[in-house]
Coordinates of C-alpha atoms in Angstrom, one line a residue:
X16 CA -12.0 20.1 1.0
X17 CA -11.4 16.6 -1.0
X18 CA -10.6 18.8 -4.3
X19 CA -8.0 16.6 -6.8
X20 CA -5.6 18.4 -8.7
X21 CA -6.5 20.3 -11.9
X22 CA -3.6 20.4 -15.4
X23 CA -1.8 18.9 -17.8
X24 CA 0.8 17.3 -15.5
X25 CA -1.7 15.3 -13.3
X26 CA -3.9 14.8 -15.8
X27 CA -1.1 12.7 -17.5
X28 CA 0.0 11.5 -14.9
X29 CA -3.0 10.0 -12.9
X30 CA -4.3 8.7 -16.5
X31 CA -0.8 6.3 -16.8
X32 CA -0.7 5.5 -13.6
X33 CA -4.8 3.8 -13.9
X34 CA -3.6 2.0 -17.4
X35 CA -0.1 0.8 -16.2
X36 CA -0.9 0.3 -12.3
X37 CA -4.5 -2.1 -13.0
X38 CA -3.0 -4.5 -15.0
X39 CA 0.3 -4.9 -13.2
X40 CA -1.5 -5.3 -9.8
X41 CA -3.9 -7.9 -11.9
X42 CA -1.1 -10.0 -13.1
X43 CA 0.6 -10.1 -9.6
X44 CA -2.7 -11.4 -8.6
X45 CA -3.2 -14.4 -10.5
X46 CA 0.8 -15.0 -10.6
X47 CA 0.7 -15.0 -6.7
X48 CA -2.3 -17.0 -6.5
X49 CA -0.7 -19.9 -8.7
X50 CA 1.3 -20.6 -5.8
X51 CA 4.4 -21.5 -8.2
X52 CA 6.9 -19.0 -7.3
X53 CA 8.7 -20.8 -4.5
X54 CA 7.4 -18.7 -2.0
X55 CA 5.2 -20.4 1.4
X56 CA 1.2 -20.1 1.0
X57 CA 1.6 -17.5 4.3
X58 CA 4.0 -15.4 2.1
X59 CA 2.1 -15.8 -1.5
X60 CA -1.4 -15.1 0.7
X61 CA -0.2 -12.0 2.0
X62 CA 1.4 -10.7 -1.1
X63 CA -2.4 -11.7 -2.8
X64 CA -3.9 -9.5 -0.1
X65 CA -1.4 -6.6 -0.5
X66 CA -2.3 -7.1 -4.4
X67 CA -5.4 -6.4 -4.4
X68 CA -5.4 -3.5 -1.5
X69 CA -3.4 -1.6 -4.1
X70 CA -5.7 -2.6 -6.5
X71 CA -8.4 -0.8 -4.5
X72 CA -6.7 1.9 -3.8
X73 CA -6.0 3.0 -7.8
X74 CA -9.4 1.9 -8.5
X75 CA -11.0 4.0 -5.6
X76 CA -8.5 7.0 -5.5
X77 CA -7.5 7.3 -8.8
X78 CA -9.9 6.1 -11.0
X79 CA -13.2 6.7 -9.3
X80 CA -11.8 9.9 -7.6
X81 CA -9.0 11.7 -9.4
X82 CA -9.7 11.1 -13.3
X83 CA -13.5 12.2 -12.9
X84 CA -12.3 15.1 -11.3
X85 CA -9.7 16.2 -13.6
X86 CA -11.6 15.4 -17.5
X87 CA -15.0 15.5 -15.6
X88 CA -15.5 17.8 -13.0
X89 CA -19.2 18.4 -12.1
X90 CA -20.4 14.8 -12.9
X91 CA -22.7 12.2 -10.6
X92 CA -19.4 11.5 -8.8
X93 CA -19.4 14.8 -7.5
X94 CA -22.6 14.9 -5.3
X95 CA -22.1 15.3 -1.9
X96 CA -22.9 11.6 -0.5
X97 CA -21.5 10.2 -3.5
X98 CA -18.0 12.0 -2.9
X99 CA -18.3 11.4 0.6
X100 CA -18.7 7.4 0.1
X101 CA -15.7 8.0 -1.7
X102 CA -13.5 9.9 0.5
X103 CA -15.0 6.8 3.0
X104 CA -13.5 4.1 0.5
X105 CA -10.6 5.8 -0.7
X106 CA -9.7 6.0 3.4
X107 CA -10.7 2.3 4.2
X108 CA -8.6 1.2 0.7
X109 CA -4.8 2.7 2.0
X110 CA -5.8 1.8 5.5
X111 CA -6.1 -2.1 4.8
X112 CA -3.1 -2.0 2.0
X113 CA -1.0 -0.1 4.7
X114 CA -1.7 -2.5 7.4
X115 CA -1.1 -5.3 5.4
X116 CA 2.5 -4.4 4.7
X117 CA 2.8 -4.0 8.8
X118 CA 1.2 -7.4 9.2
X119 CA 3.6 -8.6 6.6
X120 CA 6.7 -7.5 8.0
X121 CA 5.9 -8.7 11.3
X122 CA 4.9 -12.1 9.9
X123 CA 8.8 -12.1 8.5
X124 CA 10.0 -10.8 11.6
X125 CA 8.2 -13.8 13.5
X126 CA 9.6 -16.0 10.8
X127 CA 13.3 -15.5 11.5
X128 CA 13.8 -13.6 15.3
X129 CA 11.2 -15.8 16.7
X130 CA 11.8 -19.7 16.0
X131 CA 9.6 -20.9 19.0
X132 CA 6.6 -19.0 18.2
X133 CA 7.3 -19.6 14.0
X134 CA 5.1 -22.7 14.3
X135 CA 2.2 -21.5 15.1
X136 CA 1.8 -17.8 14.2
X137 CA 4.1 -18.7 10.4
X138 CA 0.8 -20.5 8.7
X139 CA -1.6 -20.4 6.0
X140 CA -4.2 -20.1 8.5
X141 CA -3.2 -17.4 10.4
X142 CA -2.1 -14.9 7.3
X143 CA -6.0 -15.5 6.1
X144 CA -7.3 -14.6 10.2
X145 CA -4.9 -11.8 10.4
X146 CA -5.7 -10.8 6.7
X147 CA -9.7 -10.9 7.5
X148 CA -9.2 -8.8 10.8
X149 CA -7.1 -6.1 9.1
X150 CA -9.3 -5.7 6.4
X151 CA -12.5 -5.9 8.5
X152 CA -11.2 -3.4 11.0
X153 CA -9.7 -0.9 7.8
X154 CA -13.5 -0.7 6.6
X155 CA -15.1 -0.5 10.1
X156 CA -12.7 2.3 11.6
X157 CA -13.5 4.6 8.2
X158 CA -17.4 4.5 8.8
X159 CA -17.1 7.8 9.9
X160 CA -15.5 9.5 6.9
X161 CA -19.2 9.7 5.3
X162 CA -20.9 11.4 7.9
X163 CA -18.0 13.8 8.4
X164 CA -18.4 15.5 5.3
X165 CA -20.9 18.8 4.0
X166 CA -21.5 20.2 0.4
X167 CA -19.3 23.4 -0.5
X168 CA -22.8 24.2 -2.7
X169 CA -26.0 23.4 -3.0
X170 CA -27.5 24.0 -6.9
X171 CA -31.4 23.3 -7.6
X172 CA -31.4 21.3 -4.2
X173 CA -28.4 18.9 -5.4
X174 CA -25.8 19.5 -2.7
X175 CA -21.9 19.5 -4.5
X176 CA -18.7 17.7 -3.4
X177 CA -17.4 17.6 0.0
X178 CA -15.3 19.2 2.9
X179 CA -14.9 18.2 6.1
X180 CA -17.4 19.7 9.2
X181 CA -16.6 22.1 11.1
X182 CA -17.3 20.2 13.9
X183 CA -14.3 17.8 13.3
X184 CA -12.2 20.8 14.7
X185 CA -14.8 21.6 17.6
X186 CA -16.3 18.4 18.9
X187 CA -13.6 16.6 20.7
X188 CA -14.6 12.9 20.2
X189 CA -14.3 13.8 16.4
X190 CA -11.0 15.2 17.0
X191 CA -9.9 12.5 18.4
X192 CA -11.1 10.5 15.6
X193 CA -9.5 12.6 13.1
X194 CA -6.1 12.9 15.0
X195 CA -6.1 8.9 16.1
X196 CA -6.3 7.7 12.2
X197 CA -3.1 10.4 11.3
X198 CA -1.5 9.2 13.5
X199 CA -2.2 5.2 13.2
X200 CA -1.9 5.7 9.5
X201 CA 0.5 6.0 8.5
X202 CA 2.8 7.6 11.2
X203 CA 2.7 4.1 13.7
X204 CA 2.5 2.3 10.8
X205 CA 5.8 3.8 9.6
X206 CA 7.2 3.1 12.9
X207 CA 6.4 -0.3 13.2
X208 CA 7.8 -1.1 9.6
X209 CA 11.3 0.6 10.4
X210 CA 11.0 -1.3 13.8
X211 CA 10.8 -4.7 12.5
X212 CA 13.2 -4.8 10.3
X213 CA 15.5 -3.0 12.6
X214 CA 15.3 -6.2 14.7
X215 CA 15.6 -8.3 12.0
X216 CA 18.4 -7.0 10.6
X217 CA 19.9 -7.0 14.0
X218 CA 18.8 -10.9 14.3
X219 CA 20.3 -11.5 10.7
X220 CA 23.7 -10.7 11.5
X221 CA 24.0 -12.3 15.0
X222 CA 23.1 -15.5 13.2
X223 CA 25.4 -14.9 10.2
X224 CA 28.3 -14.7 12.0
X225 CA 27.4 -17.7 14.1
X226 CA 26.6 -20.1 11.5
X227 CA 30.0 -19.0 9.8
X228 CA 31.7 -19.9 12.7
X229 CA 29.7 -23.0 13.6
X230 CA 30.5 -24.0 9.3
X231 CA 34.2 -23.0 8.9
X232 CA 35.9 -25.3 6.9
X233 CA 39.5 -25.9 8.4
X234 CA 40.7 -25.7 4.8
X235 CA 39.2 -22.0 4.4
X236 CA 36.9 -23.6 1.4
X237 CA 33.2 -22.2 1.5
X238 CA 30.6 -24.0 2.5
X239 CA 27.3 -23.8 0.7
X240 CA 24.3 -22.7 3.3
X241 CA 20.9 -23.4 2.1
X242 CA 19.1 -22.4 5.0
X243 CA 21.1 -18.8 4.8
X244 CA 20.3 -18.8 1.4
X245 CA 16.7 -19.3 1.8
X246 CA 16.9 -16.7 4.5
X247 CA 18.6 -14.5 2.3
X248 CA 16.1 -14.8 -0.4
X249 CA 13.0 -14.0 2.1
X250 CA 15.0 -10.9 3.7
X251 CA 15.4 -9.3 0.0
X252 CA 12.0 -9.5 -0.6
X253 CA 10.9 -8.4 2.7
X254 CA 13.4 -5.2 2.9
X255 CA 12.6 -4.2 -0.8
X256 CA 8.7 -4.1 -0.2
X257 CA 9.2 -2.2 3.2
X258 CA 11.8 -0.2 2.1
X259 CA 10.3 1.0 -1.2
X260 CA 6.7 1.7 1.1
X261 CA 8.8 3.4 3.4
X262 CA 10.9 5.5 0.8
X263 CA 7.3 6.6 -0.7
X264 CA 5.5 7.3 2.4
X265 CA 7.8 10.1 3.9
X266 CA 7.1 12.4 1.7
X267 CA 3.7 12.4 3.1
X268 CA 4.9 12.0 6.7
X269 CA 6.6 14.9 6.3
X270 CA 4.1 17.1 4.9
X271 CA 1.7 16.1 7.6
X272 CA 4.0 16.6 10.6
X273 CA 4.4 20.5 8.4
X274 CA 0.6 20.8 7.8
X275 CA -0.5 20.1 11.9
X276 CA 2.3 21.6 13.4
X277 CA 3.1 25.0 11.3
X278 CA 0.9 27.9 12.7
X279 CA -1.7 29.2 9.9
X280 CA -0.9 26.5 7.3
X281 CA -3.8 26.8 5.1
X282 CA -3.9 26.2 1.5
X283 CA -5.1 29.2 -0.9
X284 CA -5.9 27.4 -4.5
X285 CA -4.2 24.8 -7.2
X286 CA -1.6 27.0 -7.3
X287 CA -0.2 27.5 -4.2
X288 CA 3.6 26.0 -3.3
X289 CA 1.4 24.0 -0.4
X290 CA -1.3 22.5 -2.4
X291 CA 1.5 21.2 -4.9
X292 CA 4.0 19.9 -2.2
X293 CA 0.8 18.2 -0.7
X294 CA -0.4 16.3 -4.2
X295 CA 3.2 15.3 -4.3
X296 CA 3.0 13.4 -1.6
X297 CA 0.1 12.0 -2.8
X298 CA 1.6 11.1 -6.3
X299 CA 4.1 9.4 -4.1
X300 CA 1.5 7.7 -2.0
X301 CA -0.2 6.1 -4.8
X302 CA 2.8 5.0 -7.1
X303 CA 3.4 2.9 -3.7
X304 CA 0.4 0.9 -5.2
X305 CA 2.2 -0.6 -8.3
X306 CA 5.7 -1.6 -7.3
X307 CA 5.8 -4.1 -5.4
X308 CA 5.1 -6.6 -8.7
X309 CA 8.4 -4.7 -9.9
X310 CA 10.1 -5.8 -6.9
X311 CA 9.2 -9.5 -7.2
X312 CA 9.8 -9.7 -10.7
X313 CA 13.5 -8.6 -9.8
X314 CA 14.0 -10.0 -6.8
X315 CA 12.4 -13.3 -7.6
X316 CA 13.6 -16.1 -10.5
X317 CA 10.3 -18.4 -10.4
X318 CA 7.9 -15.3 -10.6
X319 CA 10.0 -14.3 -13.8
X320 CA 9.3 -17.8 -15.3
X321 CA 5.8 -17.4 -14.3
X322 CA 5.5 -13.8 -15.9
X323 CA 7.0 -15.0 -18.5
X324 CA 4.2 -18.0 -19.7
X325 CA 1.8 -15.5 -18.6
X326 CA 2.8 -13.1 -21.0
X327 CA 3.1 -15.9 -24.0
X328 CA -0.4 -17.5 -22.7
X329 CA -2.1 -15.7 -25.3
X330 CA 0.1 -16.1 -28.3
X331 CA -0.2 -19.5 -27.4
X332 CA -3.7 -19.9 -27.5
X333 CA -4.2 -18.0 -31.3
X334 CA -1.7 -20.8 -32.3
X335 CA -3.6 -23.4 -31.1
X336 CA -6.9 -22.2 -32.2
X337 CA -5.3 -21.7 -35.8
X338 CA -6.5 -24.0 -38.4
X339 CA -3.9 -25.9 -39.2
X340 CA -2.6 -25.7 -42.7
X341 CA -1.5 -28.1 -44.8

């Protein structure tokens, strides 16, 4: 059953996460889409795209799903189809913002290990194809979410939230189904991620140690490397975002290789040790949404400068609309 979480603690903590994760995602949004922070328009379109996936995904998980349930539990959001629209676009949400981090790191991974096919996969154009197909496909592929769901109760006629069919356990296409989006996402997902920059990293090195050789100075002074430098910039950003999804994510891994694998896992109430271990992989899940905009802001000088008139815009503006005073 789709059921959030019920107390203090989530209450507090889902509330935060809406006010601080909207607006952060927001800013990275029109920072990104600026197209001043020194970054290609491949990289700055696909960190747009991964901006407002998470954006989604808060808006669609926790603000449309958990909060109502938490300070509002029995309201229109709670009928059956309603809920199960939900589930539907809560699914379709993490599907297109996890996909987009693959399709990102792979982008990066052309970028440096593959110079001959750089040219042509490396461009605006393509990020905004391979953008439209993921996000198409995301939505398509989760169709199925709101037919797979039934009411726990029916009151006056109204049918009341949602759990899965029966039938998803019984019917073997639907078992496929369920099994073959675990396992895309995020379990191949996960794989590719740690793949990619596996080879990267692997690729990085060989050509370090090449171009140090090829750039010795006979009188030992070092010589400065702009390309490396460039390089080095673009790999810091690349392993921070797929490192921090990754570091957030396996919690949930985890949990789901425990939950289909562990004979008679089944969850008893709020208060069972399995129902908390599962929300906290969900807690982790979602504060994946909101940190990437950390990570440029740290690992990124021109986005800082950017942040930075952003933040001053409107301090600006209520000095220049002042009257003036003599």
């Amino acid at each position: 059953m789709h059921a959030p979480p019920r107390g203090l603690v989530y209450a507090i903590y889902y509330t935060a996460l809406a006010i601080f994760a909207v607006p952060v995602n927001i800013v990275a949004i029109v920072i990104l889409s600026r197209g001043k922070c020194g970054l290609s328009r491949c990289i700055s379109r696909y960190l747009v795209s991964m901006a407002v996936t998470d954006l989604l995904v808060i808006i669609t998980a926790v603000i449309l799903n958990r909060i109502p349930a938490i300070y509002s539990p029995g309201s229109f959001l709670s009928i059956t189809p309603v809920c199960s629209f939900s589930v539907a676009l809560i699914c379709a949400a993490r599907v297109c913002s996890v996909w987009l981090t693959v399709m990102f790191t792979f982008d990066r991974y052309v970028a440096i290990c593959c110079q001959k096919f750089k040219a042509k996969y490396c461009t605006h154009g393509t990020a905004g194809i391979v953008i439209s197909v993921v996000c198409t496909l995301g939505c398509l592929i989760n169709i199925p979410w709101y037919f797979l769901h039934e009411p726990v109760y029916i009151v006056d006629n109204v049918p009341w939230y949602c759990k899965r069919r029966d039938i998803l356990y019984s019917f073997l296409p639907w078992t496929i189904f369920d099994w073959t989006d675990l396992l895309l996402t995020p379990c191949l997902s996960f794989l590719l991620i740690l793949s990619f920059n596996t080879l990267t990293v692997r690729h990085i090195l060989a050509a370090s140690r090449a171009r140090r050789r090829l750039r010795s100075c006979p009188t030992g002074e070092r010589q400065n490397d702009p390309e490396m430098e460039s390089r080095r910039k673009s790999i810091v950003l690349l392993f921070a975002i797929s490192g921090c999804f990754i570091l957030l994510w396996t919690p949930y891994i985890i949990f789901f290789f425990i939950e289909r694998f562990q004979p008679g896992f089944t969850i008893t109430g709020y208060s069972d040790p399995r129902f908390i271990l599962r929300e906290s992989t969900n807690v982790f899940q979602m504060l994946s949404c909101c940190t990437n905009t950390f990570i440029y802001a740290v690992t990124q000088n021109k986005f800082r400068e950017e942040l930075k008139i952003l933040l001053k815009f409107p301090l600006n503006a209520s000095h220049s609309l002042a009257p003036s005073r003599k």
